[in-house]
Short mmCIF file of C-alpha atoms and ligand atoms in Angstrom, two decimals:
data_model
loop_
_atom_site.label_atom_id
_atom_site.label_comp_id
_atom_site.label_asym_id
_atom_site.label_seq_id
_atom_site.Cartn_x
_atom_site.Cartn_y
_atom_site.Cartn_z
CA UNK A 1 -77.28 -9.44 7.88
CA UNK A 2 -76.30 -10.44 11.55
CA UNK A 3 -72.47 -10.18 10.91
CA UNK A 4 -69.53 -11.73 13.31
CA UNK A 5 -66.18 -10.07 12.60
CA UNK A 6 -63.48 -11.37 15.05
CA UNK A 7 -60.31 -9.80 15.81
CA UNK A 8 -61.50 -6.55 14.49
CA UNK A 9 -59.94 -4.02 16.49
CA UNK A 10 -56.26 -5.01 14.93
CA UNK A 11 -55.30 -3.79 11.59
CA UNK A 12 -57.04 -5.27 9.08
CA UNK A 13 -60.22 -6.17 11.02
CA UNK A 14 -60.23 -2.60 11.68
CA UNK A 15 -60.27 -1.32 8.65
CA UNK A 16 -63.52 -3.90 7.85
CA UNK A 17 -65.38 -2.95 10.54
CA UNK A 18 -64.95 0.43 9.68
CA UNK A 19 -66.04 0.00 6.32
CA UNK A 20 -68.76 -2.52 6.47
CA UNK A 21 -70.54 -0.63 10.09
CA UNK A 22 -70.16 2.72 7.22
CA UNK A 23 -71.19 1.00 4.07
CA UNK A 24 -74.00 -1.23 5.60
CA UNK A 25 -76.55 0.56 7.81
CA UNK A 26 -78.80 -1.99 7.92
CA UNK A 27 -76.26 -5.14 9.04
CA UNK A 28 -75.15 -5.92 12.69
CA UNK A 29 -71.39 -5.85 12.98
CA UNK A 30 -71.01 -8.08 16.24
CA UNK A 31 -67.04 -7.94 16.68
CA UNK A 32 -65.12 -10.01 18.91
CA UNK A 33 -62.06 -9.17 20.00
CA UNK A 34 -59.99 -10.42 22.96
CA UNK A 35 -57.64 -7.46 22.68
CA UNK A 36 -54.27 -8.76 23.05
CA UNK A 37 -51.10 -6.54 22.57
CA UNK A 38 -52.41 -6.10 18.87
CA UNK A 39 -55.82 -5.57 19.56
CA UNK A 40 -56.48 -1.09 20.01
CA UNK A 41 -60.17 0.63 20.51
CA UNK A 42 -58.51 3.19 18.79
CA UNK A 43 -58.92 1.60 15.64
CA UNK A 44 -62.78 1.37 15.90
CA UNK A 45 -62.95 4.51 17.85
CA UNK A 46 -64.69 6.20 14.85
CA UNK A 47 -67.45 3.91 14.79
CA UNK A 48 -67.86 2.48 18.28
CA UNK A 49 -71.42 4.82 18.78
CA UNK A 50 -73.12 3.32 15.34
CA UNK A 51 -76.26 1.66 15.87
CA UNK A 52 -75.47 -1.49 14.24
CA UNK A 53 -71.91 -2.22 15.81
CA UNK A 54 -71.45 -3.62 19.36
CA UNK A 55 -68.20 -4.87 20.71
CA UNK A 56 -67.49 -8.13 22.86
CA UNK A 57 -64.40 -8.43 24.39
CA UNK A 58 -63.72 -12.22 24.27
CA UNK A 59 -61.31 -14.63 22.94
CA UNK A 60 -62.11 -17.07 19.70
CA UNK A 61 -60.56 -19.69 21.85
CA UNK A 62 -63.21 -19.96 24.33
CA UNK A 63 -66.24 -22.25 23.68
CA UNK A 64 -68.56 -20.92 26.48
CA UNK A 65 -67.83 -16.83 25.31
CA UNK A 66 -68.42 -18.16 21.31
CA UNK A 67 -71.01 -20.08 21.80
CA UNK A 68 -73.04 -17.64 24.03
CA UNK A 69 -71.99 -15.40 21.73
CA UNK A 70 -73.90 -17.33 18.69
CA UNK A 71 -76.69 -17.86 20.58
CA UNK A 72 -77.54 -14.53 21.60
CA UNK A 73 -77.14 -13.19 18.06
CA UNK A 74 -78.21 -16.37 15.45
CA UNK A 75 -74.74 -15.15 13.13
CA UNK A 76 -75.90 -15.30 9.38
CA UNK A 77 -72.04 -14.89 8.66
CA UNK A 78 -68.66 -15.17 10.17
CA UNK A 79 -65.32 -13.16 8.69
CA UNK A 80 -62.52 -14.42 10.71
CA UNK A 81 -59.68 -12.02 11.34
CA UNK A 82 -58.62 -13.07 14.78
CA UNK A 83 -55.42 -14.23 14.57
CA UNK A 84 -51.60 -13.96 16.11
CA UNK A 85 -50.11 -12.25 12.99
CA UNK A 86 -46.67 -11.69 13.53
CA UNK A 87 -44.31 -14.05 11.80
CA UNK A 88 -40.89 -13.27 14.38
CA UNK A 89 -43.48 -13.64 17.39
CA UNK A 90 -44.24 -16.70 16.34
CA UNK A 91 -40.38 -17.39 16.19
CA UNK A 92 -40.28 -16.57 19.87
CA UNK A 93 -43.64 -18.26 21.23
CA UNK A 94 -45.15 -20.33 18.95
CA UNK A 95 -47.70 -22.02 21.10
CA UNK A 96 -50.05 -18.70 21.48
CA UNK A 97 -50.31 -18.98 17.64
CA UNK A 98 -51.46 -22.61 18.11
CA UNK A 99 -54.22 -21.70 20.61
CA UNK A 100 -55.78 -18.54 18.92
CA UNK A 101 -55.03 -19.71 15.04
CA UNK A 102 -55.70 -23.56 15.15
CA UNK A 103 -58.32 -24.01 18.54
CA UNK A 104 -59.61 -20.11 18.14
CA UNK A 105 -60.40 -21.17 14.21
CA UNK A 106 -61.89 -24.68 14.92
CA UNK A 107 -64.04 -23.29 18.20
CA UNK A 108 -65.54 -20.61 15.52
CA UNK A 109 -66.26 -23.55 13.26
CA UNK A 110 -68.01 -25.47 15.38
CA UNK A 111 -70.37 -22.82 16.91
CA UNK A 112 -70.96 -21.64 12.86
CA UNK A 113 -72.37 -25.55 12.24
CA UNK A 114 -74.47 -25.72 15.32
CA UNK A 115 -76.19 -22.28 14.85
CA UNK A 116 -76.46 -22.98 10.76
CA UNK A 117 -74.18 -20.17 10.02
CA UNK A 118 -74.97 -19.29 6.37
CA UNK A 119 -71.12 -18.27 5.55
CA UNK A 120 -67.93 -18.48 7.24
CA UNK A 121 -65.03 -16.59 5.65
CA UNK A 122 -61.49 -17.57 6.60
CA UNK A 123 -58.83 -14.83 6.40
CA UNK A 124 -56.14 -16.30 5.37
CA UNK A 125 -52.18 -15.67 4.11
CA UNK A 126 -50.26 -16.18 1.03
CA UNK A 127 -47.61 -16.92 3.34
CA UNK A 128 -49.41 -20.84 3.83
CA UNK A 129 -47.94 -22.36 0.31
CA UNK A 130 -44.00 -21.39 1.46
CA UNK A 131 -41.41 -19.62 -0.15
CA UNK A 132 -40.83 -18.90 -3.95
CA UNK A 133 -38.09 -19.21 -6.44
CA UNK A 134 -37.22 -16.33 -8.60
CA UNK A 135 -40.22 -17.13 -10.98
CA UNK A 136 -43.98 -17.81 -10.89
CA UNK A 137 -46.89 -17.46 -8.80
CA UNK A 138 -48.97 -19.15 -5.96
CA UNK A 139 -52.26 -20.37 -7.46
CA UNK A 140 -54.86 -21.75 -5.29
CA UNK A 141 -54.12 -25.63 -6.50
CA UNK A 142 -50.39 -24.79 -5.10
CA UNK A 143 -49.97 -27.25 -2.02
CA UNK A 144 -49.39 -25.49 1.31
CA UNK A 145 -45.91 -25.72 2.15
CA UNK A 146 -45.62 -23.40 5.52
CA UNK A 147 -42.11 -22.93 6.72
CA UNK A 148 -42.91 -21.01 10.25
CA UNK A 149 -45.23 -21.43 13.19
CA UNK A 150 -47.78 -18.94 12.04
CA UNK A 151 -47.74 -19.89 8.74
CA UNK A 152 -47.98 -23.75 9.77
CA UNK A 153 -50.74 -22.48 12.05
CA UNK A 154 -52.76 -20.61 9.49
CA UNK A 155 -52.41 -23.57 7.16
CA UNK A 156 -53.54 -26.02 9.79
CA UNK A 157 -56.57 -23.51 10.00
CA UNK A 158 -57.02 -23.83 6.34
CA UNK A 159 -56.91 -27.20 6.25
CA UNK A 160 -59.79 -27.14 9.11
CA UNK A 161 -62.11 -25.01 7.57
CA UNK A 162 -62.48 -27.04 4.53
CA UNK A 163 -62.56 -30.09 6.93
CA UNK A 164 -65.57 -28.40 7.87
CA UNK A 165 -66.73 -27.91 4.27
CA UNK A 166 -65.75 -31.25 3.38
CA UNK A 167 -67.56 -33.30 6.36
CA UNK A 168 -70.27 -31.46 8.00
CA UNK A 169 -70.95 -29.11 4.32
CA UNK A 170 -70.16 -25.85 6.53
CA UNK A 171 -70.41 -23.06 3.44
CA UNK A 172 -66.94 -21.59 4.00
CA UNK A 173 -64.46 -19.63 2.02
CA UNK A 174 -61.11 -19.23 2.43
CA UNK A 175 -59.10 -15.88 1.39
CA UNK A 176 -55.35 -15.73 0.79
CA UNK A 177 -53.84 -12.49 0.40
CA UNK A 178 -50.12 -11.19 0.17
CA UNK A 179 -48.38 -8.47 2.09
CA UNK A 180 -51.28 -5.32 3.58
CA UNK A 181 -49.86 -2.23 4.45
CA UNK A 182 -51.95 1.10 5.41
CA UNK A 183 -53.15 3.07 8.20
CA UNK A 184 -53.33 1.34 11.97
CA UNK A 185 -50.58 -1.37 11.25
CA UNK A 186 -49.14 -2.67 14.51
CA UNK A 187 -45.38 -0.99 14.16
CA UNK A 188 -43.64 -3.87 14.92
CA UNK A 189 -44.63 -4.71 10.65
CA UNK A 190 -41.79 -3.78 8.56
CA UNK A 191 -43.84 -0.66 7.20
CA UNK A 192 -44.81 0.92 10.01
CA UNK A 193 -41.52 0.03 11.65
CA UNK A 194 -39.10 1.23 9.19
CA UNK A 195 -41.50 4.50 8.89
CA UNK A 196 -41.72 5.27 12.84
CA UNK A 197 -37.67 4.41 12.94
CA UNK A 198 -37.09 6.60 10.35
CA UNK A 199 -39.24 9.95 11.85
CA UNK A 200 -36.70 9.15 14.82
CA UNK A 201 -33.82 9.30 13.19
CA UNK A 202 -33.44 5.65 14.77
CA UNK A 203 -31.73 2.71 13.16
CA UNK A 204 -34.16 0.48 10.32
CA UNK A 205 -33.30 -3.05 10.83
CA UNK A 206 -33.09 -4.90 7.62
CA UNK A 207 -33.42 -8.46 7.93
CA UNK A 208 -30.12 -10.02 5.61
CA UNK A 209 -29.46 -8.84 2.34
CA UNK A 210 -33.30 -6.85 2.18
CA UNK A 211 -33.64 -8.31 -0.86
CA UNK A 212 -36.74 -10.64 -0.08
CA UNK A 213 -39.83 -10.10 -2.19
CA UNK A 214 -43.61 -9.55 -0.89
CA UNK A 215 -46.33 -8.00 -2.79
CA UNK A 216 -47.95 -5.14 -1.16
CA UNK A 217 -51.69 -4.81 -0.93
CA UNK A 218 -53.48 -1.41 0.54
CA UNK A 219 -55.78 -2.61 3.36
CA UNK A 220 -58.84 -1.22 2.05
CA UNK A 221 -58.27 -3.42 -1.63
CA UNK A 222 -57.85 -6.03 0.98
CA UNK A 223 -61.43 -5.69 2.56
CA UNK A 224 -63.22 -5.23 -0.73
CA UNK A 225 -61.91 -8.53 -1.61
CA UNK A 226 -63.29 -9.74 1.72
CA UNK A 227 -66.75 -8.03 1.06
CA UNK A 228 -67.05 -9.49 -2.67
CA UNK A 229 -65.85 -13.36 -1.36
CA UNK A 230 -68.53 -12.87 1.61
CA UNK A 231 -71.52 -11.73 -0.71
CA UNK A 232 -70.91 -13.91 -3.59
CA UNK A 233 -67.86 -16.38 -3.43
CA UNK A 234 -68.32 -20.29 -4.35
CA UNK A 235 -69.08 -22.47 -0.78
CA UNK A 236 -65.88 -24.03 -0.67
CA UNK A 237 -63.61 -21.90 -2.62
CA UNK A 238 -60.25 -20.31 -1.90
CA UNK A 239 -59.77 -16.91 -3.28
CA UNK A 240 -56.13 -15.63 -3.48
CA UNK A 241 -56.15 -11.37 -3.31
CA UNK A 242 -53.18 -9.99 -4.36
CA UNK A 243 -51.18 -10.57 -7.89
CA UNK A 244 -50.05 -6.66 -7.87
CA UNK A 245 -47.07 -4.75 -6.69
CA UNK A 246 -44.10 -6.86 -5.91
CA UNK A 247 -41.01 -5.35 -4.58
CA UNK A 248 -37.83 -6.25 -2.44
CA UNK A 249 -37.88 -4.87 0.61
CA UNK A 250 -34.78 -2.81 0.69
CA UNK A 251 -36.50 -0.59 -2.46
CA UNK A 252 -40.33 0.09 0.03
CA UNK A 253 -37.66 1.64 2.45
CA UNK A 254 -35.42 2.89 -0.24
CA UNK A 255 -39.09 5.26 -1.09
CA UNK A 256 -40.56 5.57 2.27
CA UNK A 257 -36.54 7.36 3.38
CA UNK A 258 -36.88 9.22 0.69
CA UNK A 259 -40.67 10.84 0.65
CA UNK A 260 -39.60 11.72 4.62
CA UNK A 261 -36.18 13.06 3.79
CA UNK A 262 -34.03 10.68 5.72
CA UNK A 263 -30.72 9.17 4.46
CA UNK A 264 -30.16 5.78 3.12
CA UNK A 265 -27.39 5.73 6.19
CA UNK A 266 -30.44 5.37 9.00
CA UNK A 267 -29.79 1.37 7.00
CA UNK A 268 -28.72 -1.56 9.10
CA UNK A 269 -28.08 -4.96 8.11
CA UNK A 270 -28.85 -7.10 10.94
CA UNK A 271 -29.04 -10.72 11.02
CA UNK A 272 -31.92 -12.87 9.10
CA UNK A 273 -35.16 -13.73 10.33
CA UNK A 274 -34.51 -18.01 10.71
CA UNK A 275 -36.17 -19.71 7.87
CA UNK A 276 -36.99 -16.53 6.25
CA UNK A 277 -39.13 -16.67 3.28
CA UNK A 278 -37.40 -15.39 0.18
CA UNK A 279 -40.63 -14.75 -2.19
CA UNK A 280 -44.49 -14.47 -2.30
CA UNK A 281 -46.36 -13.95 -5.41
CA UNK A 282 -49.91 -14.69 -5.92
CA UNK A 283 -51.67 -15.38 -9.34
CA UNK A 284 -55.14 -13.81 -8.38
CA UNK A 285 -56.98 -14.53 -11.27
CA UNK A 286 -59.60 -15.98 -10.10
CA UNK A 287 -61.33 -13.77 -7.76
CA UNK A 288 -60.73 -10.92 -10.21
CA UNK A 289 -62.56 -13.52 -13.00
CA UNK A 290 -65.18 -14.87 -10.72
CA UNK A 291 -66.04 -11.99 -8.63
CA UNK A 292 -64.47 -8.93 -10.79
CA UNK A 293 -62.23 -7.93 -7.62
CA UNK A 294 -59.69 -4.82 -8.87
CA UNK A 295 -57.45 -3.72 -6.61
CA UNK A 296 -57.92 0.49 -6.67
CA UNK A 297 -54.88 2.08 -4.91
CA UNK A 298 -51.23 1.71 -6.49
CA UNK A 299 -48.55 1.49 -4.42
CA UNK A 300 -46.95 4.46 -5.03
CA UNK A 301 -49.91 6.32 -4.33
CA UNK A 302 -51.18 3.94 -1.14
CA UNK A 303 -47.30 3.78 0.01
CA UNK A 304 -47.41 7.89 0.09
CA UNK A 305 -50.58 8.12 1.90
CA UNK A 306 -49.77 5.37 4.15
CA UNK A 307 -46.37 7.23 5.44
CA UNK A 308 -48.19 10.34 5.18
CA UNK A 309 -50.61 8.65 7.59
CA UNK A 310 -48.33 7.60 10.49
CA UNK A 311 -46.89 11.43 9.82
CA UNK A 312 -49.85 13.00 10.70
CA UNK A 313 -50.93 10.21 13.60
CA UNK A 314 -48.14 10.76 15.66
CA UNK A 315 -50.30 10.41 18.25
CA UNK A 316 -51.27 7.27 17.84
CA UNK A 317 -48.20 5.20 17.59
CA UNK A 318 -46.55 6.87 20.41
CA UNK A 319 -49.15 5.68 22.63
CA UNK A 320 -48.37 2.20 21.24
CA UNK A 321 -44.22 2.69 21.40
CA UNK A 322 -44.35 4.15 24.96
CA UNK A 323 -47.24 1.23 25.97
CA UNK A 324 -49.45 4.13 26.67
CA UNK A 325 -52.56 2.62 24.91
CA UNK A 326 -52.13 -0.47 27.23
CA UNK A 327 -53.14 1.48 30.49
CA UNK A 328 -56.72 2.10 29.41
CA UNK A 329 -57.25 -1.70 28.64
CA UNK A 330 -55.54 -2.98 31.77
CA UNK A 331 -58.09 -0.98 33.73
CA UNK A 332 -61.19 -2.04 31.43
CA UNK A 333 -60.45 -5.37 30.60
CA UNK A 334 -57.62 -6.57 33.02
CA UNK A 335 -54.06 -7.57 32.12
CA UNK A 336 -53.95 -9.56 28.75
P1 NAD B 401 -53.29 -7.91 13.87
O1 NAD B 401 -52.25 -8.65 14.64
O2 NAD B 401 -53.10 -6.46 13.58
O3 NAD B 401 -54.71 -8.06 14.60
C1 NAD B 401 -55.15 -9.26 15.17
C2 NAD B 401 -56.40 -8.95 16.00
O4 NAD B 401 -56.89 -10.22 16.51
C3 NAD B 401 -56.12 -8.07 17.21
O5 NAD B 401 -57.15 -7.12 17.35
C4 NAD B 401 -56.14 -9.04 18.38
O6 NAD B 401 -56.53 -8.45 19.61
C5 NAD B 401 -57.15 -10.08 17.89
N1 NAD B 401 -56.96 -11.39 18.53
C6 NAD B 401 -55.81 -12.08 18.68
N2 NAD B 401 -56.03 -13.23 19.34
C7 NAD B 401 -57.36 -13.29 19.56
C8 NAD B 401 -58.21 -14.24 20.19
N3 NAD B 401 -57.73 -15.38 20.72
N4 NAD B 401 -59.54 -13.99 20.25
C9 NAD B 401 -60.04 -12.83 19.73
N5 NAD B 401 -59.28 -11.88 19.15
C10 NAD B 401 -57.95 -12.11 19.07
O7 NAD B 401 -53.48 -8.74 12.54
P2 NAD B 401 -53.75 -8.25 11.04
O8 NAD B 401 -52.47 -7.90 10.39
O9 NAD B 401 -54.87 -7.27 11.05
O10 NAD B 401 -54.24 -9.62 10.38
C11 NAD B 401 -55.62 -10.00 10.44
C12 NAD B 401 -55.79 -11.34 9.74
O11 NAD B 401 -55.37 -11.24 8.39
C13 NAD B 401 -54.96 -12.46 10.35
O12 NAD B 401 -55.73 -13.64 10.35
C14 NAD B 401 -53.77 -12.60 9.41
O13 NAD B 401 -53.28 -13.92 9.41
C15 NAD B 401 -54.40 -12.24 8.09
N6 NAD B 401 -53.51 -11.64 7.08
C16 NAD B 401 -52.71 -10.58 7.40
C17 NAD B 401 -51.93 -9.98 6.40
C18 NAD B 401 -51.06 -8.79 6.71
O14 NAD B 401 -50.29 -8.37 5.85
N7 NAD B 401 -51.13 -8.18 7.88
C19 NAD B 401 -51.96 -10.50 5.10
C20 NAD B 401 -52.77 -11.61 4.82
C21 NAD B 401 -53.55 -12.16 5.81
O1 DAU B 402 -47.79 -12.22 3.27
C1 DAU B 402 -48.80 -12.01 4.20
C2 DAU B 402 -48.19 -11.86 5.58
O2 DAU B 402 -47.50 -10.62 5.60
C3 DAU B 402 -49.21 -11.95 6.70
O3 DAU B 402 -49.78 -13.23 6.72
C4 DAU B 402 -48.56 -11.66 8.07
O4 DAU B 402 -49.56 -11.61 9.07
C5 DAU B 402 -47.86 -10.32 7.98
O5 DAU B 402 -47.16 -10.08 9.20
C6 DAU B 402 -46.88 -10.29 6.81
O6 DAU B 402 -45.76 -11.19 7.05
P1 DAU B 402 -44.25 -10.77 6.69
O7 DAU B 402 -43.34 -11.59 7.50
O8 DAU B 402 -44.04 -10.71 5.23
O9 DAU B 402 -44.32 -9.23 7.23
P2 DAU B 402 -43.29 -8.35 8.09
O10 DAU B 402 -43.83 -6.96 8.09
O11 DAU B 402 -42.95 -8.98 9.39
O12 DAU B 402 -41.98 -8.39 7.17
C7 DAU B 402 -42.01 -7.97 5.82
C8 DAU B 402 -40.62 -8.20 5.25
O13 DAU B 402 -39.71 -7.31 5.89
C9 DAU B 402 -40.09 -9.60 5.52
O14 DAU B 402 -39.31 -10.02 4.42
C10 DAU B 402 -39.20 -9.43 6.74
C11 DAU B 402 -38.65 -8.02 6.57
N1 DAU B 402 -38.38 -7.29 7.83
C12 DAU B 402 -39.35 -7.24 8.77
C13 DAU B 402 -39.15 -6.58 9.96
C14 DAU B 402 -40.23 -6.52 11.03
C15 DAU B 402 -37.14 -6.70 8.03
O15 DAU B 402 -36.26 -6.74 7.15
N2 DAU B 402 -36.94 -6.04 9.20
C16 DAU B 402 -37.87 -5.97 10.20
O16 DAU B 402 -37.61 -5.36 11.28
#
């Protein structure tokens, strides 16, 4: 398979590129990445000499680097990670998130129909059908009800890949998964964050009363999901991932604190993210039913080895915190 991953030098496209350039000897892993603040070669540094992976530095967004980019290589498949992630960014500057998430998504789209792309799979967020009361769970039949500009802009992606589907009979899939958290997360995600504050005896800023619910999902459960909806989900399906581990956020750093030893007192009420969602919950039935998806790592296991992690990879998130791992772009790829 001749395999286009985009945005896979950031977290969770990382971690798939990793595992399908590993898994899949005989596939192409083509990933496109325009390397923004998010975007680190450290994260694919492991398999950047494979034989079947090659990198392109290149934004979704642009027609001419896509579309050169889908001629060159006749995609059979597209897994689309690119995206501005970062829920207070988009607070601050929403109109990046409306380039990259909306155009970037559509641009990908459109190249996938005119080369006869055999599968296009959307990566998508829980966080597109809004906020939850104190009971029940998203299905995929649950109307999207986004509440901030990446949200809204991953739902009007949504909404254009089964346009797509719908009109032009693209074979797309959408995934919608809750809350990742593992090795390689950006620390400017409450995980990371709170764990990096923490080993420096900094403050951890907790958003209100820390008593909002997400469900947490280890990466790598995250890309099997991706592989299983790639190889054998339903042309025109969404597949939620998650259903598992729900906790407010004041108990994840309540346990991270305490597996490093710090005290509860590093804690700091600060003020609330606007429109903050209070709840996520998915009901993932269906891709467990349909494709037999099982998530493998429980939290309390994948939360130890994930602070472990950042522990032992000092090295790499300093270089992020000091804007160290910027330097080495700047002079490859110019100032993004
Ligand atoms: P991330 O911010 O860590 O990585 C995003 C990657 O996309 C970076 O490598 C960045 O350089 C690249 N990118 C950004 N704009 C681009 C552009 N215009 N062209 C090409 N590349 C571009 O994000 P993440 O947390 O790994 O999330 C990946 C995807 O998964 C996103 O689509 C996100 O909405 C979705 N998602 C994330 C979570 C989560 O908990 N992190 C949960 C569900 C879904
Ligand atoms: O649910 C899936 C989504 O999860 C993904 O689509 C997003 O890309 C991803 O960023 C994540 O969104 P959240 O807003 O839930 O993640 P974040 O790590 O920013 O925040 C998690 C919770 O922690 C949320 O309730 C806000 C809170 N928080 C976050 C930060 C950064 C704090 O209390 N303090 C903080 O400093």
């Amino acid at each position: 398979m001749k395999l286009l991953v985009t945005g896979g030098c950031g977290f969770i496209g990382s971690e798939y590129v990793r595992r399908r350039v590993t898994r899949n000897p005989g596939d192409l892993i083509v990933n496109l990445d325009a390397l923004t603040y998010a975007g680190n070669l450290e994260n694919v540094a492991s398999v950047a000499s494979a034989p079947n992976y090659i990198f392109v530095h290149g934004d979704i967004a642009d027609a001419n680097v896509v579309n050169r980019l889908f001629e060159e290589y006749r995609f059979d498949a597209v897994v689309n990670f690119a995206a501005e992630s970062h829920v207070d960014r988009s607070i601050e500057n929403p109109q990046v998130f409306l380039r990259t998430n909306i155009l970037g998504t559509q641009t990908l789209l459109h190249a996938a129909l005119n080369h006869g792309t055999s599968r296009f799979v959307q990566v998508s967020t829980d966080e597109v059908y809004g906020s939850l009361g104190p009971e029940g769970a998203f299905t995929e039949e649950t109307p999207l009800s986004p509440r901030s500009p990446y949200s809204a802009s991953k739902a009007a992606a949504d909404h254009l890949v089964m346009a797509y589907h719908h009109t032009y009979g693209l074979p797309v899939c959408i995934t919608r998964c809750s809350n990742n958290y593992g090795p390689y997360q950006f620390p400017e995600k409450m995980l990371p964050l709170m764990t990096i504050n923490a080993l420096k005896d900094a403050p951890l800023p907790v958003y209100g009363d820390g008593m909002q619910r997400r469900e947490w999902l280890h990466v790598s459960d995250h890309c099997a999901a991706i592989d299983l909806v790639l190889e054998g989900g339903r042309p025109g399906e969404v597949y939620n991932v998650g259903g598992v581990n729900e906790r407010p956020n004041l108990e994840v750093i309540r346990a991270l604190l305490k597996q490093l030893g710090k005290p509860e007192t590093l804690i700091r009420h600060v003020k609330d993210r606007p429109g903050h969602d209070r709840r996520y919950a998915l009901d993932a039935s269906k891709i467990r039913k349909e494709l037999g998806w099982e998530p493998a790592i429980s939290f309390d296991d994948g939360l130890r080895a994930t602070v472990q992690w950042y522990v032992d990879n000092r090295d790499w998130w300093e270089k992020i915190v000091s804007g160290e791992y910027r330097t080495y772009y700047e002079r490859m790829y110019g100032n993004r």
